[in-house]
Amino acid sequence: MPSSSQGRATSGPLRVLFVADDPVLRDTARRELSPAFELLPVNTFSLALPLLDLEPAPTAVVIDMGLADAKGAADFLAALVERGYPGPRVLLSTKFRPEEASTLSQASIIHFALATPWAAGELRAFVEAALGFRPFPSALHAI
């Protein structure tokens, strides 16, 4: 598990809210993020909203933009802003090409883009870098 000496103090489990309806994506994320992170997998935005109220709150949110409920993504992202959610948001899409995701990742310090499918270990490296636990690998870029 990333330690607090790597940039962030923690008071509980490091939780990642993972919003995706594809069971393969959820299983892959669980394998990559465990045991350092507690994965909170849900398959709709309506199921994701109450999980933002957990104590401690999710440390990061990963959203598959290919979700069947993709039209709800804008409302969900707006809800994160309205609630003052401070953590990074990682947007996944099969529509992103790696070079496009890199370009998108340079536009903000809160939102990150990752093309799916990702390479083994890339999601974990991305989440850890977004949380400030390690520098971004040269292949990954923050947005």
Short mmCIF file of N, CA and C in Angstrom, two decimals, residues 65 89-116 126 136 139-143:
data_model
loop_
_atom_site.label_atom_id
_atom_site.label_comp_id
_atom_site.label_asym_id
_atom_site.label_seq_id
_atom_site.Cartn_x
_atom_site.Cartn_y
_atom_site.Cartn_z
N MET A 65 -16.13 5.26 -19.83
CA MET A 65 -16.99 6.08 -20.65
C MET A 65 -17.80 5.24 -21.63
N ARG A 89 -10.15 11.94 -11.07
CA ARG A 89 -11.11 11.19 -11.86
C ARG A 89 -10.36 10.63 -13.06
N VAL A 90 -10.39 9.32 -13.23
CA VAL A 90 -9.72 8.67 -14.36
C VAL A 90 -10.81 8.22 -15.31
N LEU A 91 -10.78 8.73 -16.53
CA LEU A 91 -11.76 8.39 -17.55
C LEU A 91 -11.17 7.33 -18.47
N LEU A 92 -11.87 6.21 -18.62
CA LEU A 92 -11.45 5.11 -19.48
C LEU A 92 -12.30 5.09 -20.73
N SER A 93 -11.68 4.81 -21.86
CA SER A 93 -12.46 4.67 -23.08
C SER A 93 -11.71 3.87 -24.14
N THR A 94 -12.44 3.03 -24.84
CA THR A 94 -11.86 2.33 -25.98
C THR A 94 -11.72 3.30 -27.15
N LYS A 95 -12.39 4.43 -27.07
CA LYS A 95 -12.33 5.44 -28.14
C LYS A 95 -11.04 6.25 -28.06
N PHE A 96 -10.41 6.30 -26.86
CA PHE A 96 -9.14 7.02 -26.72
C PHE A 96 -8.04 6.21 -27.37
N ARG A 97 -7.25 6.84 -28.17
CA ARG A 97 -5.99 6.24 -28.59
C ARG A 97 -4.98 6.71 -27.56
N PRO A 98 -3.93 5.95 -27.30
CA PRO A 98 -2.97 6.35 -26.27
C PRO A 98 -2.46 7.78 -26.45
N GLU A 99 -2.19 8.20 -27.68
CA GLU A 99 -1.68 9.55 -27.89
C GLU A 99 -2.76 10.60 -27.60
N GLU A 100 -4.03 10.28 -27.89
CA GLU A 100 -5.12 11.20 -27.56
C GLU A 100 -5.29 11.31 -26.05
N ALA A 101 -5.20 10.18 -25.37
CA ALA A 101 -5.33 10.19 -23.92
C ALA A 101 -4.22 11.04 -23.30
N SER A 102 -3.01 10.97 -23.85
CA SER A 102 -1.91 11.79 -23.35
C SER A 102 -2.21 13.27 -23.54
N THR A 103 -2.78 13.62 -24.67
CA THR A 103 -3.13 15.02 -24.93
C THR A 103 -4.21 15.49 -23.96
N LEU A 104 -5.24 14.66 -23.78
CA LEU A 104 -6.30 15.00 -22.83
C LEU A 104 -5.75 15.13 -21.42
N SER A 105 -4.80 14.29 -21.10
CA SER A 105 -4.24 14.28 -19.76
C SER A 105 -3.40 15.50 -19.43
N GLN A 106 -3.13 16.36 -20.38
CA GLN A 106 -2.32 17.55 -20.11
C GLN A 106 -3.18 18.79 -19.89
N ALA A 107 -4.51 18.65 -19.89
CA ALA A 107 -5.41 19.80 -19.81
C ALA A 107 -5.88 20.12 -18.39
N SER A 108 -5.61 19.27 -17.41
CA SER A 108 -6.15 19.47 -16.06
C SER A 108 -5.27 18.77 -15.04
N ILE A 109 -5.50 19.07 -13.77
CA ILE A 109 -4.77 18.37 -12.71
C ILE A 109 -5.68 17.41 -11.95
N ILE A 110 -6.94 17.32 -12.35
CA ILE A 110 -7.90 16.45 -11.67
C ILE A 110 -8.37 15.31 -12.55
N HIS A 111 -8.53 15.53 -13.84
CA HIS A 111 -9.03 14.51 -14.75
C HIS A 111 -7.88 13.86 -15.50
N PHE A 112 -7.99 12.56 -15.68
CA PHE A 112 -6.98 11.79 -16.37
C PHE A 112 -7.67 10.90 -17.38
N ALA A 113 -7.04 10.61 -18.48
CA ALA A 113 -7.61 9.76 -19.52
C ALA A 113 -6.70 8.56 -19.75
N LEU A 114 -7.31 7.38 -19.80
CA LEU A 114 -6.56 6.16 -20.03
C LEU A 114 -7.30 5.35 -21.10
N ALA A 115 -6.58 4.98 -22.15
CA ALA A 115 -7.18 4.18 -23.22
C ALA A 115 -7.35 2.74 -22.74
N THR A 116 -8.47 2.14 -23.11
CA THR A 116 -8.69 0.73 -22.82
C THR A 116 -8.61 -0.05 -24.12
N PHE A 126 -1.15 4.44 -12.99
CA PHE A 126 -1.90 5.66 -13.28
C PHE A 126 -2.58 6.19 -12.03
N PHE A 136 4.47 10.34 -12.58
CA PHE A 136 3.88 9.69 -13.75
C PHE A 136 4.99 9.05 -14.56
N ALA A 139 5.25 7.34 -20.07
CA ALA A 139 4.18 6.98 -21.01
C ALA A 139 2.83 7.53 -20.57
N LEU A 140 2.71 8.00 -19.32
CA LEU A 140 1.45 8.50 -18.79
C LEU A 140 1.55 10.00 -18.61
N HIS A 141 0.47 10.69 -18.87
CA HIS A 141 0.46 12.13 -18.74
C HIS A 141 -0.79 12.58 -18.01
N ALA A 142 -0.65 13.51 -17.07
CA ALA A 142 -1.80 14.05 -16.34
C ALA A 142 -2.55 15.04 -17.20
N ILE A 143 -3.89 15.13 -17.00
CA ILE A 143 -4.68 16.15 -17.68
C ILE A 143 -5.29 17.12 -16.69
#
